[in-house]
Short mmCIF file of N, CA and C in Angstrom, two decimals:
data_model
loop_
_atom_site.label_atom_id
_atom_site.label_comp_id
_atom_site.label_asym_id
_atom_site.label_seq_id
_atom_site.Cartn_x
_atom_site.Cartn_y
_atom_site.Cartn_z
N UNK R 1 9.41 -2.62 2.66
CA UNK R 1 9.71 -1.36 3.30
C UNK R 1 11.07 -1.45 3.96
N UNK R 2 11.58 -0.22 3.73
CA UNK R 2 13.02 -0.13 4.59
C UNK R 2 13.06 -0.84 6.02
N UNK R 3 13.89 -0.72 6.96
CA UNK R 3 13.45 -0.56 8.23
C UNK R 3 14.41 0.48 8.47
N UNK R 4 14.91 1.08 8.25
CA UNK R 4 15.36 2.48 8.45
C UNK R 4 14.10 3.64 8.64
N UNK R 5 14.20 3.92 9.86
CA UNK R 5 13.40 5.30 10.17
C UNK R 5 12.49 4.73 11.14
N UNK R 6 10.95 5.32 11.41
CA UNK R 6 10.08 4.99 12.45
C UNK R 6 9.33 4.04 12.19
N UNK R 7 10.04 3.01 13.58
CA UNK R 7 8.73 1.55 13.47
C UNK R 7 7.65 1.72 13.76
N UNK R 8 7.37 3.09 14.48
CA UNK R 8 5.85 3.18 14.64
C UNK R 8 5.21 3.81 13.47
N UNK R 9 5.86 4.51 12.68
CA UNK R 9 5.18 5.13 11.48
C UNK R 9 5.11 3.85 10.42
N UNK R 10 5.75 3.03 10.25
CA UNK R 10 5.93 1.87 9.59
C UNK R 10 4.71 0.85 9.92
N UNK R 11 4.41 0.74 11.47
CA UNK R 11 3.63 0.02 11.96
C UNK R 11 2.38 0.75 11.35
N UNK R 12 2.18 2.29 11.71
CA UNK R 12 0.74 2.74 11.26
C UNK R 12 0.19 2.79 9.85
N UNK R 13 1.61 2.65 9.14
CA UNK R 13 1.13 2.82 7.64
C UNK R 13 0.98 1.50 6.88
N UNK R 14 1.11 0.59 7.38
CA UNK R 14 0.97 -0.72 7.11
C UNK R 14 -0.85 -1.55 7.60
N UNK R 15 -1.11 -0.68 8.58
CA UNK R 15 -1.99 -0.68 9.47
C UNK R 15 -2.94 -0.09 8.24
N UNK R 16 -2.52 1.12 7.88
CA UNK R 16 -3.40 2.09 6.66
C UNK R 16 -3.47 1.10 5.48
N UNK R 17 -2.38 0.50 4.52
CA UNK R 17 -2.54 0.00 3.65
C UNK R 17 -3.13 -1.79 3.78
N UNK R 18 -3.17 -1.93 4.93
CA UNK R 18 -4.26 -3.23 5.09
C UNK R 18 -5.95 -2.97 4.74
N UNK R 19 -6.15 -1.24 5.44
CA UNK R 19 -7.56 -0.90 5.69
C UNK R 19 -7.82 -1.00 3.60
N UNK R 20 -6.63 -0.02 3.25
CA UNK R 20 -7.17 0.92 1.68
C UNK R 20 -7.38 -0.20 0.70
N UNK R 21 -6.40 -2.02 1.47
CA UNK R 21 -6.00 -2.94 0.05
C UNK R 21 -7.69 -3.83 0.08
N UNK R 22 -8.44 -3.69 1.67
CA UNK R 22 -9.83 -4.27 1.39
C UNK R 22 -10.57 -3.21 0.99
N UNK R 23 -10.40 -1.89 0.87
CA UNK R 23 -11.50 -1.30 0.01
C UNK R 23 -11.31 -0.46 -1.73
N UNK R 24 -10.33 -0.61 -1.65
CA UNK R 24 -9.81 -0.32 -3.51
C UNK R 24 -9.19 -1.01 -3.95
N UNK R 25 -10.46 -1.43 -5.38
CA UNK R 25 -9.64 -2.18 -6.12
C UNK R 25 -8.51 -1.90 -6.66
N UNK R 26 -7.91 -0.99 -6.95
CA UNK R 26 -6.72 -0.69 -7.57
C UNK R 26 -5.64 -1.28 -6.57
N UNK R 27 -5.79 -1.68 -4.98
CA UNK R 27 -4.78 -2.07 -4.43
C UNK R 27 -4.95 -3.23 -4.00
N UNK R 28 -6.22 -3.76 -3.77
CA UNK R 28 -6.58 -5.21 -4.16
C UNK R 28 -5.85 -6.09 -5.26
N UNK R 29 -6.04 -5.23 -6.19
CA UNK R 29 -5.45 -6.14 -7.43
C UNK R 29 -4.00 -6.13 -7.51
N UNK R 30 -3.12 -4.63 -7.23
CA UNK R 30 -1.84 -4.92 -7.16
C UNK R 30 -1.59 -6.32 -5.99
N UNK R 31 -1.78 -6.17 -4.35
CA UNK R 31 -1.61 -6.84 -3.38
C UNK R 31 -1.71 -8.45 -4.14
N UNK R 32 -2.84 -8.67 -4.65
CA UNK R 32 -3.38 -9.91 -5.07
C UNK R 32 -2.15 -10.40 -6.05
N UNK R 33 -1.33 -9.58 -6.68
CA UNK R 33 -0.95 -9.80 -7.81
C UNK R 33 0.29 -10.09 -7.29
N UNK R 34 0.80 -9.22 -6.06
CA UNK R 34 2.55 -9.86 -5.28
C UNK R 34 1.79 -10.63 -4.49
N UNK R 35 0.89 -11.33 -4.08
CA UNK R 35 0.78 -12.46 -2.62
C UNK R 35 1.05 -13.72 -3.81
N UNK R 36 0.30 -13.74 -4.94
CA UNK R 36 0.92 -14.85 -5.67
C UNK R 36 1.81 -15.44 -6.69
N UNK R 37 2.82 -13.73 -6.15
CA UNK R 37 4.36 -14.16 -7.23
C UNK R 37 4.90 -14.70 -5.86
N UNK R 38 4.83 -14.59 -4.78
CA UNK R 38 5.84 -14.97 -3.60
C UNK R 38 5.59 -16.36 -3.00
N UNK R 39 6.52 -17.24 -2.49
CA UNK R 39 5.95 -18.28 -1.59
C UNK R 39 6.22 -18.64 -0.51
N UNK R 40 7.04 -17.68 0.49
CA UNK R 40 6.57 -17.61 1.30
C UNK R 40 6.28 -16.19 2.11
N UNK R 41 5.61 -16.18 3.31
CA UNK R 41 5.44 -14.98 3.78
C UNK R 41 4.64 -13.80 2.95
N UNK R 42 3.62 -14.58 2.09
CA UNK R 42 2.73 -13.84 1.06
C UNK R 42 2.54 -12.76 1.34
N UNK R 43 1.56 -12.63 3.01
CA UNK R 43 0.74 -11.39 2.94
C UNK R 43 1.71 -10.23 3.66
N UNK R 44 2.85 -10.56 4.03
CA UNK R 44 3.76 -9.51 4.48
C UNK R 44 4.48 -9.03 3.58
N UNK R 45 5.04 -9.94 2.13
CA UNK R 45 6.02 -8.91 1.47
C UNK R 45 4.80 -8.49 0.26
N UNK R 46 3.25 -8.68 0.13
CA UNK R 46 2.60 -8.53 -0.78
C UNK R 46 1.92 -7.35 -0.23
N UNK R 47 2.17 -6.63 1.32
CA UNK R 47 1.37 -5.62 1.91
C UNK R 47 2.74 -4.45 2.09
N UNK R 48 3.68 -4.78 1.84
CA UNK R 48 5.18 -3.92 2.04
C UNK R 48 5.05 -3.60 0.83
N UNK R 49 4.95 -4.55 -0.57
CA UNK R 49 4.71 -3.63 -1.90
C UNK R 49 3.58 -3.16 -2.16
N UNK R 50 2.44 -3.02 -1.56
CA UNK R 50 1.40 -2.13 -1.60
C UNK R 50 1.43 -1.06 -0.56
N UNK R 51 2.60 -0.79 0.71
CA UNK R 51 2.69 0.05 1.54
C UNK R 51 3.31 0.98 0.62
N UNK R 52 4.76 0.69 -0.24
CA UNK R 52 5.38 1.52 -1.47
C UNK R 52 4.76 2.28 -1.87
N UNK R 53 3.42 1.73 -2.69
CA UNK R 53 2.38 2.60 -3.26
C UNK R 53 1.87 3.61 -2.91
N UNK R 54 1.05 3.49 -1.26
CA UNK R 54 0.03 4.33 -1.15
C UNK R 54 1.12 5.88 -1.02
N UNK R 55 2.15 6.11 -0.08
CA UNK R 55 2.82 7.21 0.04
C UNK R 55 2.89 8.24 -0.98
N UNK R 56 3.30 7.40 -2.51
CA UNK R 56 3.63 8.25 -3.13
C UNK R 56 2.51 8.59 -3.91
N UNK R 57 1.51 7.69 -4.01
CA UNK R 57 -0.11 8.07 -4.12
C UNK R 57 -0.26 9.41 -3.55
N UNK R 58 -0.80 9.05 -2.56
CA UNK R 58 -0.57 10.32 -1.23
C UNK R 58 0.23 11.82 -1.73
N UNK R 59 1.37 11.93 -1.92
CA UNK R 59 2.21 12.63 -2.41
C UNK R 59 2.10 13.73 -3.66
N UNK R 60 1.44 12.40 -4.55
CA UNK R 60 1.10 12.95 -6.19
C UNK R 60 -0.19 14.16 -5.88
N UNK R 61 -0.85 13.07 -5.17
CA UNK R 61 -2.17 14.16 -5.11
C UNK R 61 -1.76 15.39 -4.39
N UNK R 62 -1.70 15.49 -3.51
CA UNK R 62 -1.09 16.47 -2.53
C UNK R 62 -0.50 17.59 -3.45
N UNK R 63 0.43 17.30 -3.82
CA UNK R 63 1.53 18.11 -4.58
C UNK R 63 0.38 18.82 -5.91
N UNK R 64 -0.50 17.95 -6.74
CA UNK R 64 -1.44 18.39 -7.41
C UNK R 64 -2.83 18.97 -7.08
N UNK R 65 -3.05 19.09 -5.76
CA UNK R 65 -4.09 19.11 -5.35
C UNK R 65 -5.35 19.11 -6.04
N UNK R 66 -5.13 17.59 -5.94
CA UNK R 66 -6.41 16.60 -6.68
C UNK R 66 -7.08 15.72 -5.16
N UNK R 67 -8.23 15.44 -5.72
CA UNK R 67 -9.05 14.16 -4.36
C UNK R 67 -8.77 13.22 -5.75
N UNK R 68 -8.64 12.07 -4.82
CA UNK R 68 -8.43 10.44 -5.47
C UNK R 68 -10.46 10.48 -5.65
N UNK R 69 -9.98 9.64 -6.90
CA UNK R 69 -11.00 9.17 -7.36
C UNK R 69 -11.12 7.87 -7.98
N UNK R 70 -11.43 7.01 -7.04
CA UNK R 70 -10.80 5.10 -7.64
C UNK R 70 -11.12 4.92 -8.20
N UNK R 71 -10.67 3.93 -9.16
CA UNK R 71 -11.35 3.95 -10.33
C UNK R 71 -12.68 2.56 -10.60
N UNK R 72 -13.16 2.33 -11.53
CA UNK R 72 -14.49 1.81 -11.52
C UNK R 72 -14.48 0.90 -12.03
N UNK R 73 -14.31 -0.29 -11.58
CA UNK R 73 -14.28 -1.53 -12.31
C UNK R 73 -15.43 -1.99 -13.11
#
């Protein structure tokens, strides 16, 4: 994530994509997939590229007004 703009919005949405990466797999598996290309500082730059994600997640739907529907392993 940048650090340009709000550290508290940064702080909360990081806060959000910790809660969404233990309950969907779809962000489980991305997260899982940058904590073990990196070596060091795993779970911080592997939760900054799953923070990327959820926004524009967020966004797509919105703009389509669709509800997420995770998918089913």
């Amino acid at each position: 994530l940048d650090k340009s703009g709000s550290r508290y919005f940064r702080h909360y949405l990081l806060g959000a994509v910790n809660f969404v990466r233990r309950c969907d797999s779809e962000f489980q598996r991305s997260y899982g997939l940058k904590s073990k290309e990196v070596n060091k500082c795993q779970h911080k730059h592997a939760l900054a590229f799953t923070a990327r994600k959820l926004p524009r997640l967020v966004f797509r739907l919105l703009k389509a007004h669709r509800l997420y529907i995770p998918a089913v392993d």
